[in-house]
Short mmCIF file of C-alpha atoms in Angstrom, two decimals:
data_model
loop_
_atom_site.label_atom_id
_atom_site.label_comp_id
_atom_site.label_asym_id
_atom_site.label_seq_id
_atom_site.Cartn_x
_atom_site.Cartn_y
_atom_site.Cartn_z
CA MET A 203 139.98 133.26 76.10
CA ILE A 204 140.49 130.48 73.57
CA THR A 205 142.92 131.69 70.92
CA ALA A 206 143.44 130.23 67.48
CA GLY A 207 146.99 129.34 68.41
CA ARG A 208 145.78 127.16 71.27
CA ILE A 209 143.41 125.09 69.20
CA LEU A 210 145.02 121.83 68.14
CA LEU A 211 143.50 120.43 64.98
CA ALA A 212 144.11 116.91 63.70
CA VAL A 213 142.40 115.10 60.88
CA GLY A 214 141.79 111.36 60.80
CA LEU A 215 140.39 108.55 62.90
CA LEU A 216 141.70 108.20 66.45
CA ALA A 217 142.67 104.95 68.08
CA THR A 218 141.84 106.52 71.44
CA SER A 219 138.81 105.08 73.16
CA PHE A 220 135.97 107.49 73.77
CA SER A 221 134.42 105.41 76.55
CA ALA A 222 134.09 108.55 78.70
CA ALA A 223 132.37 110.53 75.95
CA LEU A 224 128.72 111.36 75.80
CA ALA A 225 127.04 109.92 72.72
CA GLY A 226 125.62 112.45 70.35
CA PRO A 227 121.91 113.27 70.67
CA LYS A 228 119.24 112.69 68.03
CA ALA A 229 118.05 116.30 68.15
CA VAL A 230 119.22 119.79 69.02
CA VAL A 231 116.58 122.13 70.47
CA GLU A 232 117.46 125.83 70.65
CA LEU A 233 115.09 127.99 72.66
CA PHE A 234 115.02 131.75 72.13
CA THR A 235 113.57 133.21 75.31
CA SER A 236 113.49 136.31 77.49
CA GLU A 237 113.02 137.11 81.14
CA GLY A 238 110.78 139.97 80.02
CA CYS A 239 108.34 137.78 78.08
CA SER A 240 105.22 136.64 79.93
CA SER A 241 104.71 133.77 77.46
CA CYS A 242 108.17 132.30 78.04
CA PRO A 243 108.06 130.54 81.45
CA PRO A 244 106.15 127.48 80.14
CA ALA A 245 108.72 127.08 77.35
CA ASP A 246 111.57 127.54 79.83
CA ALA A 247 110.10 124.74 81.94
CA PHE A 248 109.74 122.53 78.88
CA LEU A 249 113.36 123.14 77.90
CA ALA A 250 114.41 122.13 81.43
CA GLU A 251 112.68 118.78 80.90
CA LEU A 252 114.36 118.35 77.52
CA ALA A 253 117.73 119.18 79.07
CA ASP A 254 117.42 116.08 81.27
CA ARG A 255 117.07 113.80 78.24
CA GLU A 256 120.19 112.04 76.99
CA ASP A 257 118.94 112.03 73.40
CA VAL A 258 118.41 115.81 73.18
CA LEU A 259 120.81 118.73 73.33
CA ALA A 260 118.60 121.50 74.74
CA ILE A 261 120.07 125.01 75.03
CA ALA A 262 118.61 128.45 75.70
CA TYR A 263 119.51 131.76 74.07
CA HIS A 264 118.27 134.80 75.95
CA VAL A 265 117.50 137.70 73.60
CA ASP A 266 117.53 141.42 74.34
CA TYR A 267 114.73 142.91 72.24
CA TRP A 268 112.16 142.84 75.06
CA ASP A 269 114.37 144.84 77.44
CA TYR A 270 112.38 148.00 76.71
CA LEU A 271 109.31 146.52 78.45
CA GLY A 272 110.76 147.39 81.84
CA TRP A 273 113.15 144.56 82.67
CA LYS A 274 116.61 144.10 81.18
CA ASP A 275 117.23 140.38 80.71
CA THR A 276 120.14 139.53 82.99
CA LEU A 277 121.17 136.68 80.68
CA GLY A 278 120.41 138.39 77.36
CA ARG A 279 123.02 138.88 74.67
CA PRO A 280 122.73 140.78 71.38
CA GLU A 281 124.52 137.96 69.57
CA ASN A 282 121.69 135.64 70.59
CA THR A 283 119.19 138.00 68.98
CA GLU A 284 121.29 138.07 65.83
CA ARG A 285 121.41 134.27 65.66
CA GLN A 286 117.62 134.15 65.85
CA ARG A 287 117.33 136.74 63.09
CA GLU A 288 119.78 134.81 60.94
CA TYR A 289 117.59 131.73 61.24
CA ALA A 290 114.61 133.79 60.08
CA ARG A 291 116.57 135.06 57.06
CA VAL A 292 117.55 131.54 56.10
CA ARG A 293 113.93 130.38 56.33
CA GLY A 294 112.82 133.38 54.31
CA ASP A 295 110.26 134.58 56.83
CA SER A 296 110.13 137.26 59.52
CA ARG A 297 109.24 134.92 62.40
CA VAL A 298 111.35 136.27 65.24
CA PHE A 299 109.48 135.85 68.49
CA THR A 300 109.65 134.42 71.98
CA PRO A 301 109.40 131.70 73.00
CA GLN A 302 110.70 130.15 69.79
CA MET A 303 112.25 126.70 69.52
CA ILE A 304 114.37 125.70 66.55
CA VAL A 305 114.82 121.95 66.11
CA ASN A 306 118.00 120.80 64.34
CA GLY A 307 118.57 124.25 62.90
CA SER A 308 115.72 124.04 60.43
CA ARG A 309 112.23 123.74 61.97
CA SER A 310 110.60 126.54 63.94
CA PHE A 311 107.97 126.11 66.66
CA VAL A 312 106.29 128.06 69.42
CA GLY A 313 108.36 126.97 72.39
CA SER A 314 105.39 126.08 74.57
CA HIS A 315 103.81 123.79 71.94
CA ARG A 316 105.08 120.61 73.54
CA GLY A 317 103.35 118.19 71.21
CA GLU A 318 104.72 119.71 68.02
CA VAL A 319 108.25 119.94 69.38
CA SER A 320 108.09 116.41 70.78
CA ASP A 321 106.93 115.06 67.42
CA ALA A 322 109.79 116.83 65.67
CA ILE A 323 112.29 115.36 68.13
CA ALA A 324 110.86 111.87 67.71
CA ALA A 325 111.27 112.13 63.94
CA SER A 326 114.82 113.48 64.18
CA GLU A 327 118.11 111.85 63.35
CA LEU A 328 121.50 113.56 63.21
CA PRO A 329 123.63 111.86 60.53
CA ILE A 330 127.08 112.89 61.79
CA PRO A 331 128.38 111.14 64.93
CA VAL A 332 130.02 113.53 67.41
CA GLU A 333 131.79 112.68 70.67
CA MET A 334 133.33 114.78 73.44
CA ARG A 335 135.46 113.84 76.42
CA ASN A 336 137.82 115.19 79.05
CA ALA A 337 141.13 113.82 77.74
CA PRO A 338 144.10 112.78 79.93
CA ASP A 339 146.24 115.59 78.48
CA SER A 340 143.99 118.25 80.08
CA THR A 341 142.11 119.03 76.91
CA ILE A 342 138.53 118.74 75.84
CA GLU A 343 138.66 116.41 72.88
CA ILE A 344 135.98 116.61 70.20
CA ARG A 345 135.68 114.00 67.49
CA VAL A 346 133.41 114.50 64.49
CA GLY A 347 132.93 111.27 62.58
CA ALA A 348 133.15 110.68 58.85
CA ASN A 349 130.18 110.80 56.50
CA PRO A 350 131.32 111.98 53.05
CA THR A 351 127.88 111.65 51.44
CA THR A 352 125.95 113.82 53.90
CA THR A 353 126.48 117.33 52.54
CA ARG A 354 128.35 119.41 50.02
CA ARG A 355 127.65 122.67 51.80
CA ARG A 356 130.21 124.51 53.85
CA THR A 357 129.86 123.03 57.34
CA THR A 358 131.19 124.56 60.54
CA ILE A 359 132.00 122.98 63.90
CA ARG A 360 130.73 125.37 66.57
CA PHE A 361 131.66 125.23 70.25
CA ILE A 362 129.05 126.34 72.80
CA LEU A 363 129.52 127.24 76.45
CA TYR A 364 126.52 127.32 78.76
CA LYS A 365 125.45 127.63 82.38
CA ARG A 366 123.62 124.51 83.43
CA GLN A 367 121.39 126.37 85.88
CA ALA A 368 120.52 129.98 86.59
CA GLN A 369 117.83 131.28 88.92
CA VAL A 370 116.57 134.82 88.41
CA ALA A 371 114.25 136.88 90.61
CA ILE A 372 112.51 139.19 88.15
CA GLN A 373 111.56 142.49 89.71
CA ARG A 374 109.90 144.42 86.90
CA GLY A 375 108.20 143.95 83.56
CA GLU A 376 105.73 141.26 82.47
CA ASN A 377 107.17 138.62 84.82
CA ALA A 378 107.58 140.88 87.84
CA GLY A 379 107.63 138.96 91.12
CA LYS A 380 108.51 135.60 89.56
CA LEU A 381 111.50 133.48 90.52
CA ILE A 382 112.40 131.51 87.40
CA ASP A 383 114.84 128.64 87.00
CA TYR A 384 116.64 128.50 83.67
CA ARG A 385 118.64 125.63 82.20
CA ASN A 386 121.57 125.40 79.79
CA VAL A 387 121.84 129.15 79.22
CA VAL A 388 124.26 129.85 76.36
CA THR A 389 127.11 132.19 77.27
CA SER A 390 129.04 131.93 74.02
CA ILE A 391 129.07 130.18 70.66
CA ARG A 392 132.07 130.24 68.34
CA PRO A 393 133.46 128.39 65.32
CA ILE A 394 136.41 126.11 66.03
CA GLY A 395 136.88 124.30 62.73
CA MET A 396 135.40 123.05 59.50
CA TRP A 397 134.01 119.63 58.65
CA LYS A 398 134.41 118.43 55.05
CA GLY A 399 133.40 114.77 55.19
CA PRO A 400 136.33 112.86 56.71
CA ALA A 401 136.63 112.44 60.46
CA VAL A 402 138.18 115.37 62.29
CA THR A 403 139.38 115.86 65.85
CA VAL A 404 139.66 119.17 67.67
CA SER A 405 141.31 119.58 71.07
CA LEU A 406 140.69 122.64 73.27
CA PRO A 407 142.65 123.58 76.43
CA ALA A 408 140.34 122.52 79.22
CA ARG A 409 141.71 124.97 81.77
CA GLU A 410 140.93 127.96 79.56
CA VAL A 411 137.51 126.63 78.58
CA MET A 412 136.53 126.04 82.22
CA SER A 413 137.82 129.37 83.55
CA GLY A 414 134.67 131.42 82.91
CA GLU A 415 131.09 131.46 84.19
CA ALA A 416 129.99 128.41 82.20
CA ASP A 417 129.95 124.90 83.63
CA GLY A 418 128.97 122.93 80.56
CA CYS A 419 129.81 122.83 76.89
CA ALA A 420 128.51 121.42 73.64
CA VAL A 421 129.48 121.19 70.03
CA ILE A 422 127.26 121.33 66.97
CA VAL A 423 128.13 120.56 63.37
CA GLN A 424 126.06 122.94 61.28
CA GLU A 425 125.70 123.77 57.62
CA ASP A 426 126.26 127.36 56.50
CA THR A 427 123.81 128.63 53.91
CA GLY A 428 125.44 131.93 53.03
CA ASN A 429 122.67 133.87 54.77
CA GLY A 430 123.16 132.23 58.14
CA PRO A 431 123.07 128.93 60.02
CA GLY A 432 121.44 125.95 58.35
CA ALA A 433 120.70 122.36 59.28
CA ILE A 434 122.46 120.83 62.27
CA LEU A 435 124.03 117.50 61.31
CA GLY A 436 125.56 116.37 64.58
CA ALA A 437 126.02 117.39 68.21
CA ALA A 438 127.37 116.38 71.60
CA GLU A 439 127.61 117.91 75.06
CA LEU A 440 129.85 117.62 78.08
CA ASN A 441 129.48 118.82 81.66
CA TRP A 442 132.72 119.11 83.56
CA PRO A 443 133.16 117.91 87.13
CA GLN A 444 132.02 120.23 89.90
CA SER A 445 134.63 121.37 92.39
#
């Protein structure tokens, strides 16, 4: 577990080179999906394609509200359902459904509508540069760049752990008999700091981060609206070496 006491926070520009870092994407696509939803496999396949793009951070949140249909989602988490509901509250509508894709924390689409999502990605630009790397001191180093004119809202740096691949043989429910491959399945999302305009660097103990079921991580810089998560201003991801 990552404890507050183990998070090292430093403010200011670093002289350290981030040559090993992955450049931040132009768009973040969050898919809310379920193993128990017959409409979801096409969106899951689309997300897998997006996950292979260097200019997109594509992650999947499995929800639990379809479990009553006869199949309990093996990857579902109630906190994922709550995040989707928070997005709906912020938008001021009741659109909580699967498959739903949220682009950059603000635009909602049916997850299988490839054209609409692709157009939204093409028109996207994240104004805050974010970099991640495996640092020599056995930490995961996250640098959020400066941009003092971007926002005056409270803005949180959130750290995401995910499983790059998961294959599930679904035995009951609407997708009974299907073997489905999932990509970038979120296992946790947590705040690790605040961004207020100047550059900020956060270091996390790599050994603790890599000790669980996840094998990839990402960071998003996201506005807080008071009712829930708002626009995503920057992002980066990092897959650690396989043993």
